[in-house]
Structures are given as structure tokens and as C-alpha cells.
Amino acid sequence: MKIKRRKRVHAGVEASSLSDILFFLMLFFLMVSTLASQNALGLLLPESRTGKTMHQDILNVSINQNKEYYVEGKMISFQDYESILKQKSITSPTATIALRIDKSVSVEELVRAVDVINEYHLRCVIATAKKE
């Protein structure tokens, strides 16, 4: 009696389509990472129940727990903060200052920062985290 030998099937995974998918995933994550906030300084913002987003000429000012001032993500001194706001009031008097202050910073520092904004008659909003 003649016994037929079965042909062994080659079990393999085609990797050409996987490399295309990985390439597109890499592009997607690179594009999404550029959309991340450039003003993220690791501040713990105070919370509020109400809030609005703004789509205007905004100058981002941040103050961290060490009372260090940042304008658009660059660390500056308080004197530079005053001169930047003075220049902004001349070049763009309708600009809005988005003030991001760590919740551990004293109210005195907040008032000091807002006094300079009021001195140059600029609009100001204080950024907060949404209370859940």
C-alpha cells in the first residue's frame, strides 16, 4: 500500500505590510507630539468650575512655584517681564495676557504680576484647571 506524504506548509508572516503600518504610526505620533502645548512647565493650576477658551492675540506668562517668570516658555527676570509687557502694550494694545500661576505661589506674587499688566492697560485672564 502506498502512503502519501503530506507536503509541509510553510508558516511565515509577511513583514512588508507591517513596516508600512509602523511607518504611518510613527508619522502620526510625530505629528501629534508637535501639537502638544509648548507652554507646559509642569504647573499645578488652581481649579475652577467655569472656564472659557480664548482665540485671540495671547501672550502666555507663567510663574512656577519658585517665583520664576516665563514668557512664551522662556525664563526671564521680573524686570524683563515689565519691559516685555511695556513693549506689548505699544505694539499690540488689544493683546490678552494669559497668566498661568502655580497654585502654591502666594497671592502677593499674583498681585505683583497683575499690577504690571494693569499698569500698561492690557487685558488679563488667569488660567485654571477644570474642576471635575
CSV table of C-alpha atoms in Angstrom, one decimal:
chain,number,residue,atom,x,y,z
A,1,MET,CA,0.0,0.0,0.0
A,2,LYS,CA,1.3,3.4,-1.0
A,3,ILE,CA,1.3,6.1,1.8
A,4,LYS,CA,1.2,9.7,0.6
A,5,ARG,CA,3.4,12.1,2.3
A,6,ARG,CA,1.8,15.4,3.1
A,7,LYS,CA,3.6,18.5,2.0
A,8,ARG,CA,4.5,20.7,4.9
A,9,VAL,CA,3.0,24.1,4.7
A,10,HIS,CA,5.5,27.0,5.3
A,11,ALA,CA,4.2,29.1,8.2
A,12,GLY,CA,5.5,32.6,7.9
A,13,VAL,CA,4.5,36.2,8.5
A,14,GLU,CA,4.9,38.7,5.7
A,15,ALA,CA,6.6,41.8,7.2
A,16,SER,CA,6.3,44.2,4.3
A,17,SER,CA,2.8,45.4,5.3
A,18,LEU,CA,3.9,45.7,8.9
A,19,SER,CA,6.7,48.1,8.1
A,20,ASP,CA,4.2,50.3,6.2
A,21,ILE,CA,1.9,50.4,9.2
A,22,LEU,CA,4.7,51.1,11.6
A,23,PHE,CA,5.9,54.0,9.3
A,24,PHE,CA,2.4,55.5,9.3
A,25,LEU,CA,2.1,55.1,13.1
A,26,MET,CA,5.5,56.8,13.6
A,27,LEU,CA,4.3,59.8,11.4
A,28,PHE,CA,1.1,60.0,13.3
A,29,PHE,CA,2.8,60.2,16.7
A,30,LEU,CA,5.3,62.7,15.4
A,31,MET,CA,2.6,65.0,14.2
A,32,VAL,CA,0.6,64.6,17.4
A,33,SER,CA,3.6,65.4,19.5
A,34,THR,CA,4.1,68.7,17.8
A,35,LEU,CA,0.6,69.7,18.8
A,36,ALA,CA,1.4,69.3,22.4
A,37,SER,CA,1.4,72.5,24.4
A,38,GLN,CA,4.7,74.4,24.2
A,39,ASN,CA,3.8,76.3,27.4
A,40,ALA,CA,3.8,73.2,29.6
A,41,LEU,CA,6.0,73.9,32.6
A,42,GLY,CA,4.5,71.4,35.0
A,43,LEU,CA,2.4,74.0,36.8
A,44,LEU,CA,-0.4,72.9,39.1
A,45,LEU,CA,-3.1,75.4,38.2
A,46,PRO,CA,-5.9,76.2,40.6
A,47,GLU,CA,-9.3,74.7,39.7
A,48,SER,CA,-12.5,76.5,38.7
A,49,ARG,CA,-16.0,75.3,37.7
A,50,THR,CA,-16.4,77.8,34.8
A,51,GLY,CA,-13.9,78.5,32.1
A,52,LYS,CA,-13.6,79.7,28.5
A,53,THR,CA,-11.0,79.1,25.8
A,54,MET,CA,-9.6,82.2,24.1
A,55,HIS,CA,-8.6,82.5,20.4
A,56,GLN,CA,-7.0,86.0,20.4
A,57,ASP,CA,-3.7,87.6,20.4
A,58,ILE,CA,-2.4,86.0,23.6
A,59,LEU,CA,0.9,86.4,25.4
A,60,ASN,CA,1.5,83.4,27.7
A,61,VAL,CA,3.0,84.2,31.1
A,62,SER,CA,3.8,81.5,33.6
A,63,ILE,CA,5.1,81.7,37.2
A,64,ASN,CA,6.3,78.5,38.8
A,65,GLN,CA,6.5,77.6,42.5
A,66,ASN,CA,10.0,79.1,42.7
A,67,LYS,CA,8.6,82.5,41.5
A,68,GLU,CA,10.4,82.2,38.2
A,69,TYR,CA,8.7,84.1,35.3
A,70,TYR,CA,8.4,82.5,31.9
A,71,VAL,CA,7.1,84.4,28.8
A,72,GLU,CA,6.2,82.0,25.9
A,73,GLY,CA,8.2,79.3,27.6
A,74,LYS,CA,11.4,81.3,28.1
A,75,MET,CA,12.6,82.1,31.6
A,76,ILE,CA,13.0,85.8,32.3
A,77,SER,CA,13.6,88.1,35.2
A,78,PHE,CA,10.8,90.3,36.7
A,79,GLN,CA,12.4,93.4,35.1
A,80,ASP,CA,12.3,91.8,31.7
A,81,TYR,CA,8.7,90.8,32.4
A,82,GLU,CA,7.9,94.5,32.9
A,83,SER,CA,9.7,95.6,29.7
A,84,ILE,CA,8.1,92.9,27.6
A,85,LEU,CA,4.6,93.9,28.8
A,86,LYS,CA,5.5,97.6,28.1
A,87,GLN,CA,6.6,96.7,24.5
A,88,LYS,CA,3.5,94.5,24.0
A,89,SER,CA,1.2,97.4,25.1
A,90,ILE,CA,2.8,99.6,22.4
A,91,THR,CA,2.9,97.1,19.6
A,92,SER,CA,-0.5,95.3,20.3
A,93,PRO,CA,-2.7,97.2,22.8
A,94,THR,CA,-5.5,94.7,22.4
A,95,ALA,CA,-3.4,91.7,23.4
A,96,THR,CA,-4.5,89.5,26.2
A,97,ILE,CA,-2.1,88.2,28.9
A,98,ALA,CA,-2.8,84.5,29.8
A,99,LEU,CA,-1.4,84.3,33.3
A,100,ARG,CA,-0.6,80.7,34.5
A,101,ILE,CA,0.5,80.6,38.1
A,102,ASP,CA,1.3,77.5,40.1
A,103,LYS,CA,-1.3,77.1,42.9
A,104,SER,CA,1.4,77.1,45.6
A,105,VAL,CA,2.5,80.6,44.7
A,106,SER,CA,1.4,83.3,47.1
A,107,VAL,CA,-1.4,85.8,46.3
A,108,GLU,CA,1.2,88.6,46.8
A,109,GLU,CA,3.1,87.3,43.7
A,110,LEU,CA,-0.2,87.1,41.7
A,111,VAL,CA,-1.0,90.7,42.6
A,112,ARG,CA,2.5,91.8,41.7
A,113,ALA,CA,2.2,90.2,38.3
A,114,VAL,CA,-1.3,91.6,37.7
A,115,ASP,CA,-0.2,95.1,38.8
A,116,VAL,CA,2.2,95.3,35.9
A,117,ILE,CA,-0.4,94.1,33.5
A,118,ASN,CA,-2.9,96.8,34.8
A,119,GLU,CA,-0.1,99.5,34.6
A,120,TYR,CA,0.1,99.0,30.8
A,121,HIS,CA,-3.7,98.7,30.4
A,122,LEU,CA,-3.6,95.1,29.0
A,123,ARG,CA,-6.3,92.5,29.3
A,124,CYS,CA,-5.6,89.6,31.6
A,125,VAL,CA,-7.0,86.2,32.2
A,126,ILE,CA,-5.9,83.7,34.8
A,127,ALA,CA,-5.6,80.2,33.6
A,128,THR,CA,-7.1,77.5,35.7
A,129,ALA,CA,-7.6,73.7,35.5
A,130,LYS,CA,-11.1,72.5,35.1
A,131,LYS,CA,-12.7,71.3,38.3
A,132,GLU,CA,-14.3,67.9,37.9
